XYZ file of C-alpha atoms in Angstrom:
763
model
C 0.000 0.000 0.000
C 1.660 3.243 -1.109
C 0.527 6.810 -0.858
C -0.902 8.276 -4.041
C -0.010 11.842 -3.055
C 2.095 13.709 -0.503
C 0.708 14.296 2.952
C 1.350 16.981 5.536
C 1.254 14.555 8.487
C 4.916 14.392 9.456
C 4.676 13.712 13.196
C 2.068 11.432 14.768
C 1.667 10.551 18.452
C -0.393 7.576 19.606
C -1.532 7.459 23.226
C -2.044 3.823 24.185
C -0.321 0.687 22.947
C -3.347 -1.563 22.589
C -4.190 -3.300 19.294
C -6.029 -0.305 17.841
C -3.288 2.212 18.576
C -0.518 -0.111 17.398
C -2.288 -0.995 14.180
C -3.053 2.660 13.400
C 0.637 3.460 13.935
C 1.739 0.619 11.653
C -0.664 1.559 8.869
C 0.185 5.264 8.940
C 3.897 4.476 8.906
C 3.436 2.058 6.018
C 1.549 4.736 4.077
C 4.477 7.116 4.480
C 7.787 5.699 5.809
C 9.080 9.259 6.341
C 6.583 9.884 9.110
C 7.737 10.113 12.697
C 5.308 7.990 14.695
C 5.576 7.503 18.445
C 3.434 5.162 20.537
C 3.241 5.804 24.283
C 2.281 2.809 26.436
C 2.486 3.077 30.215
C 2.673 -0.726 30.697
C 5.388 -3.208 29.788
C 5.289 -4.833 26.316
C 3.859 -8.121 27.552
C 1.462 -6.629 30.110
C -2.086 -7.215 29.013
C -5.401 -7.887 30.632
C -7.865 -10.481 29.441
C -6.833 -13.464 27.379
C -8.285 -14.107 23.930
C -9.745 -11.770 21.322
C -12.229 -12.611 18.574
C -11.926 -11.139 15.074
C -14.480 -11.537 12.316
C -13.738 -12.659 8.768
C -14.719 -9.145 7.658
C -12.081 -7.571 9.912
C -9.452 -10.072 8.829
C -10.281 -9.311 5.205
C -9.621 -5.623 5.838
C -6.301 -6.468 7.470
C -5.329 -8.727 4.565
C -5.983 -5.946 2.071
C -4.201 -3.242 4.095
C -1.186 -5.190 5.380
C -0.612 -8.750 4.127
C 2.305 -9.207 6.518
C 0.146 -8.683 9.616
C -2.587 -10.823 8.107
C -0.207 -13.712 7.453
C 1.162 -13.544 11.006
C -2.346 -13.561 12.484
C -3.529 -16.391 10.239
C -0.743 -18.564 11.578
C -1.993 -18.020 15.124
C -5.760 -18.091 14.714
C -7.958 -20.750 16.266
C -11.159 -21.290 14.245
C -14.454 -22.980 15.049
C -18.086 -22.961 13.897
C -20.256 -24.201 16.760
C -21.998 -22.517 19.658
C -22.947 -24.704 22.630
C -25.658 -23.630 25.054
C -25.604 -25.545 28.332
C -28.657 -25.193 30.532
C -29.998 -27.487 33.269
C -27.596 -30.248 32.316
C -28.510 -30.261 28.647
C -26.222 -29.091 25.827
C -27.701 -27.811 22.564
C -25.383 -27.051 19.662
C -25.877 -24.667 16.763
C -23.373 -24.752 13.924
C -22.356 -22.643 10.968
C -21.330 -19.500 12.855
C -17.642 -19.100 12.031
C -15.302 -17.613 14.651
C -11.579 -16.840 14.728
C -9.620 -15.979 17.869
C -6.096 -15.675 19.190
C -4.391 -14.672 22.398
C -4.315 -10.985 23.157
C -0.655 -11.199 24.156
C 0.197 -12.878 20.845
C -1.772 -10.255 18.905
C 0.196 -7.499 20.616
C 3.475 -9.255 19.875
C 2.613 -9.462 16.162
C 1.772 -5.754 16.095
C 4.903 -4.836 18.107
C 7.040 -6.704 15.612
C 5.362 -5.064 12.642
C 5.725 -1.578 14.144
C 9.438 -2.154 14.791
C 9.947 -3.425 11.237
C 8.391 -0.231 9.902
C 10.321 2.065 12.247
C 7.584 3.120 14.684
C 9.014 4.403 17.983
C 7.447 2.215 20.716
C 7.870 3.695 24.205
C 6.793 1.213 26.875
C 6.532 1.969 30.586
C 6.116 5.585 29.509
C 3.222 7.812 30.509
C 2.147 9.881 27.520
C 2.169 13.664 27.853
C -1.317 15.191 27.833
C -2.945 15.120 24.405
C -3.122 18.911 24.324
C 0.650 19.136 24.814
C 1.305 16.538 22.132
C -1.053 18.359 19.780
C 1.219 21.403 19.860
C 4.238 19.452 18.611
C 2.580 16.790 16.428
C 0.395 16.917 13.349
C -1.937 14.184 14.608
C -2.599 12.761 18.063
C -4.455 9.436 18.225
C -6.045 8.864 21.626
C -6.330 5.090 21.918
C -6.160 5.207 25.703
C -9.079 2.932 26.452
C -12.399 2.969 28.238
C -10.997 5.196 31.012
C -9.462 7.586 28.466
C -7.753 10.542 30.121
C -7.827 12.348 26.772
C -11.582 12.021 26.501
C -12.072 13.280 30.040
C -9.643 16.183 29.600
C -11.646 17.427 26.614
C -15.090 16.296 27.698
C -16.529 19.694 26.796
C -15.744 18.940 23.133
C -16.189 15.166 22.893
C -19.280 15.301 25.155
C -19.085 11.689 26.338
C -21.869 9.679 27.930
C -20.736 6.722 30.007
C -23.402 4.256 31.161
C -22.592 1.625 33.786
C -24.657 -1.546 33.550
C -26.170 -3.935 36.071
C -23.951 -7.013 35.791
C -20.506 -7.712 37.203
C -18.107 -9.826 35.192
C -14.573 -11.207 35.453
C -12.101 -12.334 32.739
C -10.476 -15.688 33.499
C -8.800 -18.452 31.513
C -8.736 -22.249 31.391
C -5.702 -24.253 30.313
C -7.483 -26.349 27.715
C -9.126 -25.567 24.389
C -12.872 -25.721 23.989
C -14.176 -26.906 20.632
C -17.023 -24.354 20.475
C -18.154 -20.995 21.756
C -19.762 -22.016 25.016
C -22.531 -20.537 27.109
C -23.416 -22.242 30.378
C -26.070 -21.144 32.866
C -25.696 -21.714 36.602
C -28.823 -21.420 38.732
C -27.726 -21.046 42.366
C -29.404 -20.267 45.656
C -28.278 -16.668 45.160
C -29.494 -16.289 41.581
C -28.356 -16.894 38.027
C -24.762 -16.637 36.777
C -23.597 -17.221 33.228
C -20.404 -18.313 31.545
C -19.174 -17.083 28.150
C -16.169 -19.078 26.940
C -14.218 -19.690 23.739
C -10.829 -21.104 22.676
C -8.008 -18.776 21.709
C -5.065 -21.155 21.451
C -4.465 -24.888 21.102
C -4.279 -25.193 24.886
C -6.240 -22.210 26.237
C -9.739 -20.757 26.464
C -11.116 -17.437 27.613
C -13.770 -17.758 30.321
C -15.943 -14.811 31.325
C -18.311 -15.191 34.268
C -21.121 -12.669 34.662
C -23.913 -12.068 37.180
C -26.351 -9.357 38.171
C -24.889 -7.077 40.824
C -27.294 -8.293 43.500
C -26.501 -11.945 42.709
C -22.777 -11.219 42.785
C -23.086 -9.636 46.227
C -25.432 -12.287 47.625
C -22.959 -14.997 46.573
C -20.194 -13.164 48.442
C -18.135 -12.684 45.289
C -17.612 -9.024 46.175
C -15.484 -10.207 49.110
C -13.242 -12.627 47.214
C -9.827 -11.923 45.746
C -8.753 -13.044 42.278
C -7.683 -16.576 43.269
C -10.759 -17.223 45.395
C -13.039 -15.849 42.644
C -11.439 -18.152 40.073
C -11.816 -21.172 42.374
C -15.451 -20.318 43.112
C -16.333 -19.867 39.439
C -14.609 -23.108 38.429
C -17.102 -25.048 40.557
C -20.191 -23.358 39.083
C -19.946 -24.703 35.529
C -19.284 -28.455 35.599
C -20.387 -29.200 32.024
C -17.874 -26.785 30.513
C -15.004 -26.998 32.985
C -15.356 -30.557 34.301
C -13.671 -29.646 37.559
C -10.650 -28.098 35.858
C -9.280 -24.892 37.401
C -9.459 -21.322 36.192
C -6.725 -18.709 36.407
C -6.683 -14.939 36.366
C -4.468 -12.193 35.039
C -4.935 -9.254 37.374
C -8.617 -10.192 36.995
C -11.222 -8.146 38.811
C -14.998 -8.114 38.971
C -16.083 -5.029 37.046
C -19.285 -3.544 35.636
C -19.385 -2.943 31.907
C -19.368 0.688 30.805
C -20.872 1.755 27.493
C -19.029 4.790 26.127
C -20.664 7.089 23.574
C -19.187 10.380 22.340
C -21.006 13.109 20.448
C -17.743 13.967 18.674
C -14.642 11.895 18.025
C -12.147 14.610 17.136
C -10.940 17.916 18.554
C -8.555 19.865 16.348
C -5.793 17.384 15.527
C -6.737 14.982 18.359
C -8.873 11.965 17.464
C -10.390 9.192 19.578
C -10.015 5.571 18.537
C -11.298 2.261 19.929
C -12.612 2.104 23.495
C -11.782 5.769 24.026
C -14.430 6.604 21.417
C -16.930 3.792 21.956
C -17.456 0.468 23.685
C -19.710 -2.484 22.896
C -20.502 -5.295 25.307
C -18.243 -8.332 25.050
C -21.219 -10.662 24.533
C -21.474 -9.729 20.840
C -17.777 -9.804 20.010
C -14.504 -8.098 20.672
C -13.792 -4.438 21.336
C -10.494 -5.213 19.631
C -12.407 -5.838 16.413
C -13.909 -2.331 16.529
C -10.557 -0.739 17.393
C -8.768 -2.470 14.514
C -11.518 -1.433 12.116
C -11.199 2.152 13.415
C -7.482 2.040 12.647
C -8.120 0.777 9.114
C -10.678 3.515 8.462
C -8.553 6.300 9.955
C -5.519 5.342 7.874
C -7.612 5.099 4.720
C -9.207 8.498 5.289
C -5.815 10.120 5.944
C -4.656 8.691 2.620
C -7.760 9.672 0.654
C -8.565 13.160 1.946
C -6.775 16.414 1.031
C -6.148 17.484 4.623
C -6.449 16.400 8.233
C -9.803 18.121 8.998
C -11.368 16.381 6.017
C -9.751 13.072 6.994
C -11.050 13.176 10.562
C -14.525 14.144 9.403
C -14.534 11.315 6.845
C -13.282 8.849 9.484
C -16.119 9.667 11.839
C -18.693 9.734 9.039
C -17.614 6.273 7.924
C -17.282 4.651 11.317
C -20.071 6.196 13.377
C -23.000 4.375 11.682
C -21.167 1.052 11.977
C -20.338 1.660 15.624
C -23.852 2.833 16.470
C -25.332 -0.271 14.866
C -22.909 -2.438 16.827
C -23.706 -0.619 20.045
C -27.447 -1.094 19.506
C -26.891 -4.823 19.077
C -24.589 -4.852 22.100
C -27.138 -3.059 24.279
C -29.786 -5.587 23.282
C -27.415 -8.431 24.088
C -26.265 -7.107 27.449
C -29.873 -6.319 28.429
C -30.819 -9.899 27.560
C -28.175 -11.245 29.904
C -29.204 -8.764 32.599
C -32.719 -10.233 32.391
C -31.515 -13.833 32.053
C -33.417 -15.007 35.128
C -36.656 -14.298 33.273
C -35.766 -16.770 30.498
C -34.395 -19.807 32.325
C -37.803 -21.509 32.519
C -38.296 -21.436 28.763
C -38.285 -24.793 26.963
C -34.669 -25.830 26.248
C -34.599 -25.241 22.504
C -36.520 -21.988 22.725
C -34.093 -20.813 25.403
C -31.165 -21.609 23.117
C -32.802 -19.896 20.140
C -33.580 -16.862 22.304
C -29.960 -16.633 23.422
C -28.605 -16.928 19.884
C -30.929 -14.227 18.504
C -30.690 -11.887 21.520
C -28.828 -9.075 19.744
C -31.247 -9.047 16.745
C -28.274 -9.506 14.400
C -28.807 -13.256 14.175
C -32.402 -13.883 13.090
C -34.693 -16.819 12.392
C -33.888 -16.857 8.688
C -30.189 -16.173 9.177
C -29.909 -18.954 11.756
C -31.783 -21.327 9.457
C -29.139 -20.682 6.789
C -26.407 -21.490 9.312
C -28.073 -24.528 10.877
C -31.452 -25.544 9.462
C -31.754 -28.640 11.666
C -31.311 -26.559 14.819
C -34.123 -24.160 13.818
C -36.376 -27.058 12.835
C -35.824 -28.549 16.277
C -36.855 -25.308 17.951
C -40.013 -25.166 15.845
C -40.898 -28.807 16.566
C -40.490 -28.210 20.301
C -42.860 -25.235 19.975
C -45.461 -27.419 18.263
C -45.215 -25.573 14.956
C -46.261 -27.628 11.983
C -43.506 -28.274 9.459
C -43.564 -25.703 6.674
C -45.364 -23.099 8.789
C -43.341 -19.982 9.656
C -43.807 -19.010 13.332
C -45.580 -15.786 12.327
C -48.409 -17.808 10.755
C -49.319 -19.771 13.856
C -52.693 -18.822 15.434
C -52.993 -17.048 18.777
C -55.907 -16.907 21.201
C -56.859 -13.950 23.391
C -59.896 -14.710 25.531
C -62.643 -15.731 23.059
C -60.815 -14.407 19.992
C -58.486 -16.573 17.893
C -56.198 -14.621 15.585
C -55.165 -16.364 12.394
C -51.549 -15.201 12.681
C -49.229 -13.054 14.808
C -49.250 -9.925 12.634
C -51.015 -6.773 13.840
C -51.563 -3.645 11.785
C -50.478 -1.099 14.366
C -52.749 1.863 15.159
C -51.797 4.747 12.866
C -53.430 8.171 12.985
C -54.718 9.060 9.526
C -56.172 12.536 10.257
C -58.877 12.012 7.626
C -62.087 12.142 9.694
C -64.744 14.839 9.361
C -65.991 16.007 12.774
C -64.801 12.710 14.192
C -66.686 10.667 11.607
C -64.693 7.955 9.754
C -65.527 7.861 6.071
C -64.566 6.104 2.878
C -60.863 6.616 3.536
C -61.057 4.575 6.751
C -63.130 1.880 5.051
C -60.543 1.473 2.286
C -57.512 1.900 4.561
C -58.559 -0.660 7.179
C -60.355 -2.928 4.744
C -57.334 -3.179 2.481
C -55.094 -4.247 5.341
C -57.601 -6.842 6.506
C -57.664 -8.227 2.970
C -53.862 -8.041 3.054
C -53.572 -10.913 5.494
C -52.885 -9.415 8.943
C -54.382 -11.331 11.843
C -55.538 -8.184 13.625
C -56.132 -4.740 12.143
C -56.213 -1.869 14.626
C -57.892 1.484 14.112
C -56.084 4.702 14.828
C -56.613 6.203 18.269
C -60.352 6.871 18.298
C -61.225 9.766 20.581
C -63.923 9.668 23.238
C -64.990 13.320 22.865
C -64.472 16.362 20.638
C -62.155 17.826 23.298
C -60.224 14.542 23.403
C -59.099 14.764 19.779
C -55.489 15.376 18.850
C -56.364 17.268 15.663
C -59.547 18.300 13.826
C -58.961 15.281 11.550
C -59.033 12.664 14.306
C -61.829 10.104 14.412
C -64.177 9.635 17.333
C -66.890 7.486 18.837
C -69.186 9.809 20.734
C -72.179 9.961 18.341
C -74.619 7.522 16.776
C -73.413 8.554 13.317
C -69.808 7.699 14.188
C -70.925 4.343 15.572
C -72.755 3.585 12.319
C -69.700 4.569 10.270
C -67.477 2.263 12.266
C -70.040 -0.517 11.888
C -69.685 -0.150 8.128
C -65.937 -0.773 8.481
C -66.229 -3.816 10.757
C -68.956 -5.335 8.567
C -66.673 -5.060 5.551
C -63.775 -6.719 7.370
C -65.884 -9.554 8.745
C -67.631 -10.166 5.425
C -64.765 -9.813 2.966
C -61.933 -11.186 5.144
C -63.832 -13.408 7.542
C -60.848 -14.786 9.474
C -59.390 -11.323 10.116
C -60.090 -9.465 13.359
C -60.467 -5.737 13.808
C -59.705 -3.861 17.000
C -60.483 -0.367 18.252
C -58.032 1.781 20.174
C -59.729 4.304 22.471
C -57.991 7.338 23.888
C -58.039 10.986 24.882
C -55.413 13.460 23.687
C -54.946 15.296 26.984
C -52.379 18.084 26.808
C -51.295 17.023 23.286
C -54.653 17.977 21.760
C -55.833 20.933 19.701
C -52.956 20.695 17.207
C -52.509 20.750 13.452
C -52.667 17.766 11.140
C -49.365 15.921 11.141
C -48.259 17.150 7.706
C -49.170 20.746 8.601
C -46.991 20.806 11.735
C -46.891 17.951 14.203
C -47.720 18.976 17.790
C -48.128 22.597 16.684
C -51.236 24.467 17.921
C -53.936 25.356 15.438
C -53.771 28.782 13.843
C -57.414 29.292 14.807
C -60.237 27.379 16.451
C -58.238 25.883 19.303
C -60.202 24.093 22.023
C -59.036 23.973 25.650
C -56.897 21.007 26.636
C -56.786 19.112 29.923
C -54.223 17.073 31.824
C -53.469 15.704 35.285
C -51.265 18.748 35.913
C -51.055 22.217 34.375
C -47.886 21.495 32.402
C -47.812 22.380 28.685
C -46.302 19.858 26.282
C -43.929 22.507 24.937
C -43.780 25.603 27.149
C -44.301 28.707 25.063
C -45.626 26.668 22.132
C -48.514 24.509 23.300
C -51.255 25.847 25.540
C -51.160 25.230 29.273
C -53.713 22.506 30.055
C -56.419 22.774 32.659
C -55.701 20.524 35.667
C -58.607 18.111 35.905
C -60.767 18.037 39.010
C -62.149 14.836 40.527
C -65.583 15.599 39.044
C -64.087 16.164 35.588
C -62.157 12.909 35.856
C -65.404 11.056 36.551
C -66.978 12.657 33.491
C -64.073 11.618 31.258
C -64.277 8.087 32.634
C -67.915 7.985 31.574
C -66.936 9.170 28.097
C -64.674 6.118 27.822
C -67.522 3.890 29.043
C -69.965 5.341 26.535
C -67.476 4.877 23.692
C -66.857 1.306 24.848
C -70.553 0.482 24.600
C -70.612 1.967 21.104
C -67.525 -0.045 20.147
C -69.224 -3.263 21.213
C -72.337 -2.437 19.191
C -70.163 -1.435 16.223
C -68.811 -4.978 16.073
C -65.167 -4.598 17.060
C -63.468 -7.838 18.074
C -60.940 -6.318 20.459
C -60.676 -3.096 22.444
C -57.440 -1.344 23.373
C -57.064 1.426 25.941
C -54.417 3.963 24.914
C -52.192 4.743 27.913
C -49.076 5.676 25.930
C -47.365 8.464 23.997
C -48.118 11.319 26.379
C -51.874 11.401 25.821
C -54.201 11.845 28.773
C -53.938 8.479 30.516
C -50.239 8.210 29.732
C -49.633 11.581 31.352
C -51.170 10.265 34.570
C -48.650 7.411 34.601
C -45.443 9.402 34.085
C -43.846 11.279 36.989
C -42.690 13.890 34.475
C -46.273 14.882 33.632
C -48.214 14.067 36.802
C -47.429 16.458 39.661
C -50.733 16.068 41.475
C -50.865 15.984 45.260
C -54.265 14.297 45.587
C -55.150 10.603 45.335
C -54.287 10.600 41.622
C -50.685 11.755 41.971
C -47.527 10.979 43.889
C -46.230 7.405 43.943
C -46.654 4.779 41.216
C -49.852 3.313 42.673
C -51.487 6.737 42.871
C -50.479 7.606 39.315
C -52.028 4.334 38.177
C -55.327 5.022 39.923
C -57.188 6.921 37.204
C -56.034 4.793 34.239
C -57.076 1.685 36.176
C -60.440 3.229 37.049
C -61.021 3.880 33.353
C -59.924 0.365 32.401
C -62.147 -1.251 35.041
C -65.169 0.770 33.953
C -64.592 -0.176 30.319
C -64.010 -3.846 31.089
C -67.287 -3.954 32.991
C -69.337 -2.988 29.926
C -67.172 -4.637 27.248
C -68.447 -8.126 26.310
C -66.814 -10.758 28.526
C -65.723 -12.976 25.626
C -63.932 -10.169 23.794
C -60.346 -9.281 24.769
C -59.062 -5.941 26.031
C -55.477 -4.760 25.673
C -53.619 -1.705 26.970
C -50.927 0.246 25.140
C -48.254 1.705 27.411
C -45.059 3.694 26.990
C -42.544 1.435 28.706
C -39.994 4.234 29.035
C -40.109 8.002 28.640
C -36.518 8.031 27.301
C -35.967 10.947 29.668
C -34.294 11.400 33.032
C -36.722 11.122 35.925
C -39.433 9.543 33.794
C -40.938 6.097 33.516
C -38.291 3.347 33.376
C -38.291 -0.268 32.273
C -38.744 -1.324 35.918
C -41.738 1.008 36.230
C -43.202 -0.464 33.052
C -43.182 -3.961 34.550
C -45.140 -2.657 37.552
C -47.590 -0.785 35.311
C -48.098 -3.874 33.152
C -48.603 -6.052 36.223
C -51.313 -3.714 37.509
C -53.270 -3.793 34.250
C -52.845 -7.574 33.990
C -54.225 -7.987 37.519
C -57.245 -5.909 36.491
C -57.970 -8.163 33.529
C -55.945 -6.882 30.563
C -55.528 -9.745 28.119
C -52.317 -8.381 26.618
C -49.999 -5.386 26.915
C -49.192 -3.445 23.751
C -45.703 -2.204 24.619
C -44.525 1.000 22.964
C -42.212 3.727 24.302
C -41.754 7.469 24.507
C -43.528 10.470 23.003
C -44.397 11.608 26.532
C -42.069 14.618 26.733
C -40.519 16.554 23.833
C -36.936 16.343 25.137
C -36.817 12.550 24.996
C -33.720 10.769 23.675
C -34.796 7.444 22.188
C -32.236 4.835 21.210
C -33.565 4.281 17.699
C -32.763 1.206 15.675
C -34.327 -1.876 14.175
C -36.821 -3.430 16.623
C -35.546 -0.968 19.229
C -38.651 -1.114 21.425
C -39.065 -4.880 21.483
C -36.803 -5.518 24.528
C -39.345 -3.689 26.681
C -42.120 -6.037 25.558
C -39.789 -8.992 26.024
C -39.000 -7.952 29.581
C -42.658 -7.583 30.547
C -43.623 -10.896 28.944
C -40.914 -12.908 30.634
C -41.044 -11.147 33.997
C -44.821 -11.434 34.365
C -45.864 -14.230 32.037
C -48.459 -11.988 30.372
C -49.043 -11.799 26.607
C -47.476 -8.831 24.871
C -47.697 -7.064 21.532
C -44.276 -5.822 20.450
C -43.956 -2.652 18.373
C -41.191 -0.330 17.244
C -39.378 -0.521 13.901
C -40.213 -4.178 13.300
C -39.801 -4.150 9.561
C -39.395 -7.665 8.189
C -41.136 -11.001 8.372
C -37.832 -12.392 9.587
C -38.051 -10.078 12.619
C -41.578 -11.310 13.358
C -40.562 -14.966 13.116
C -37.561 -14.332 15.363
C -39.515 -12.497 18.062
C -42.333 -15.031 18.173
C -40.152 -18.153 18.147
C -37.803 -16.741 20.797
C -40.738 -16.023 23.085
C -40.050 -12.288 23.212
C -43.499 -11.385 21.907
C -46.829 -13.068 21.246
C -47.942 -10.620 18.563
C -46.006 -8.091 16.488
C -47.486 -4.759 15.436
C -46.124 -3.122 12.291
C -47.037 0.350 11.065
C -44.864 1.734 8.253
C -44.500 -1.609 6.446
C -48.293 -1.658 6.142
C -48.272 1.860 4.705
C -45.704 0.769 2.148
C -47.591 -2.423 1.333
C -51.198 -3.045 2.469
C -50.678 -6.726 1.561
C -47.464 -7.029 3.538
C -48.579 -10.186 5.359
C -49.691 -12.025 2.225
C -46.464 -11.095 0.491
C -44.510 -12.336 3.523
C -46.298 -15.654 3.134
C -45.500 -15.804 -0.567
C -41.845 -14.958 0.070
C -41.621 -17.900 2.478
C -43.526 -20.309 0.267
C -46.386 -20.576 2.751
C -49.974 -21.091 1.558
C -51.743 -22.277 4.711
C -54.667 -20.976 6.784
C -52.566 -18.397 8.604
C -52.475 -16.205 5.491
C -55.534 -16.835 3.299
C -55.645 -14.995 -0.006
C -59.045 -13.468 -0.811
C -60.713 -15.478 -3.556
C -60.557 -12.549 -5.948
C -56.815 -12.122 -5.351
C -55.654 -15.728 -5.549
C -54.246 -15.322 -9.044
C -51.768 -12.868 -7.521
C -50.536 -15.191 -4.799
C -47.289 -15.796 -6.700
C -44.823 -13.084 -7.629
C -45.223 -11.955 -11.231
C -42.463 -13.231 -13.531
C -39.695 -10.861 -14.537
C -37.199 -10.805 -17.375
C -34.458 -13.414 -17.230
C -31.112 -12.247 -15.930
C -29.316 -15.594 -15.783
C -26.820 -16.545 -18.462
C -26.400 -20.076 -19.816
C -24.238 -22.159 -17.533
C -20.921 -23.408 -18.974
C -21.152 -27.051 -20.049
C -17.515 -27.839 -20.707
C -14.215 -26.825 -19.184
C -11.292 -27.374 -21.601
């Protein structure tokens, strides 16, 4: 690899002699041998913590392209394997086809030390680096690869703006002096709680062993009082299937809590963060070394390709940030799964194993079937799923209602009603999606009064005419798609009412004709923008409760199969639940039970008049994504209260309660909240939140993270999303019946041929 143009980077300082810093130094020196590159490492050359590191084929491919010498040296050392073993309650289940490569961390460092010396990099061990700011005055580029506790990041926190989150498990890095033949997970259920082992080989005679436990389990077991040797001895006895009585050893090993590091910026002038200094991702989805090495590859490439350092650092961050954020989302899902492990241990063995393997959402039902079809078939057989039936097309029963499949058309506000009256648009919109194969089609939030609307275009159910219009919709669904169900979501806008249609200005007050809004407390949604709501009195609360009851009676007469109470997204009942929006000092405010009082009163009153055989669900915001608001723990308590009062399922959404929320967006990003409620309480849940593929639905259902999956935008893109999902999977059973008039379209239309004739002879 040679430089295609001159560069102005003459002097480079690297703070930290870990794999990322060393590899960045080697690459930059190889790009321009005239550069002066100095690496400062405060430890000795062979001092390292931890044991083995895992690198993906993708990372190794990047190394091979950038520096064949390093690649060849690593290839000679790598241990490779394909299987993952999950050991639980004395039973081992194996899934193959995964593909891992690992080597010892000490050996990796030695390879990189040797390469740096060959290239002429100045390696200064046992040397504390000068502060980054001082180095920046005498060097063209300063690479801060100084780890999770980065002094550089902290010294310039006002620029990098880091967020460091400490998680709920303690873990310790240990090693065993024998090589496993698979990546191994083993679960230990003790009198103190659940502990888990993550282990993998990294040499012909060695394996990394990580033991992890919730903080309270760790303390109850007395592990907080043990030194390294005693901890290793204790852990060796916990996992007999993997260790077989063989000892464990440490290497300055300590019980620590994982810290997720996120930075708003990665560079400051000529100082740039790399590896753990910039970002961390939980060890349960791979190696932080992998991310650091990939950072080094990208940084060196951007320095080579860009005209100057500012452009290079901007390009580096632009390239790496989306990859890192995606990895961190997967890592958060994985670490949260292990934090909630105690809620999964009673799952059937194969479902438990499938749940573990798909925990990060990167490995899915379809992806795992490609890796190991027999393993996935075994999971499906254990679940009682008929061969050839995707999990999403299995039926599900709620009270007296049997849904033909697990797909729900999520409630979506259309803003197309006239004075609350649904018209032809609603008939076509909901009817099309019922014809499109979904098991349950939900209306938008239907408002219980004119004052309870969000916008002038919101639909309602407070008049006979509205009831008749809704009856027209349900009759169409039941007649034209007889195995589909249709549900009604009832709600009241609260302080988020009297606003413009979404496309005219979401959450913005009307230019004229505003109606007064109400809430548990006189707190505007956006101070200075939205009007200050009237704080409801006890008498007014009783009147609103009766509006919900009246609408419920109308919903029953209108023929809806299911009724959902909307207690999410900052609307009236949601704002009673959140401590950020409920500041009342009477019986309806204060602690969690008091904040639940009015929503439960409304639910109870509705349940009393709703037909006993028809199910009722409740949509909640499981977190406010804001400091001081509803948390995941609170959501479990809220869900438990509604379940105790007779809710047949919880529809678990998040956020939209306060405008300054900070959601952690990503594919299926809200589903862990549903998962947690389901497995903590044993109550059915509907998962929502950026579920976008049939593969996601199959994965969530088969893993036991959700009973039903609600999708919104995919059904806007394709009203026949469910039928097309069936066609894509080659399924033609009762879980996805094509309307008689549409059956000719049940196969994809043919397209022009793109395949060329295959060669017949090789001469």
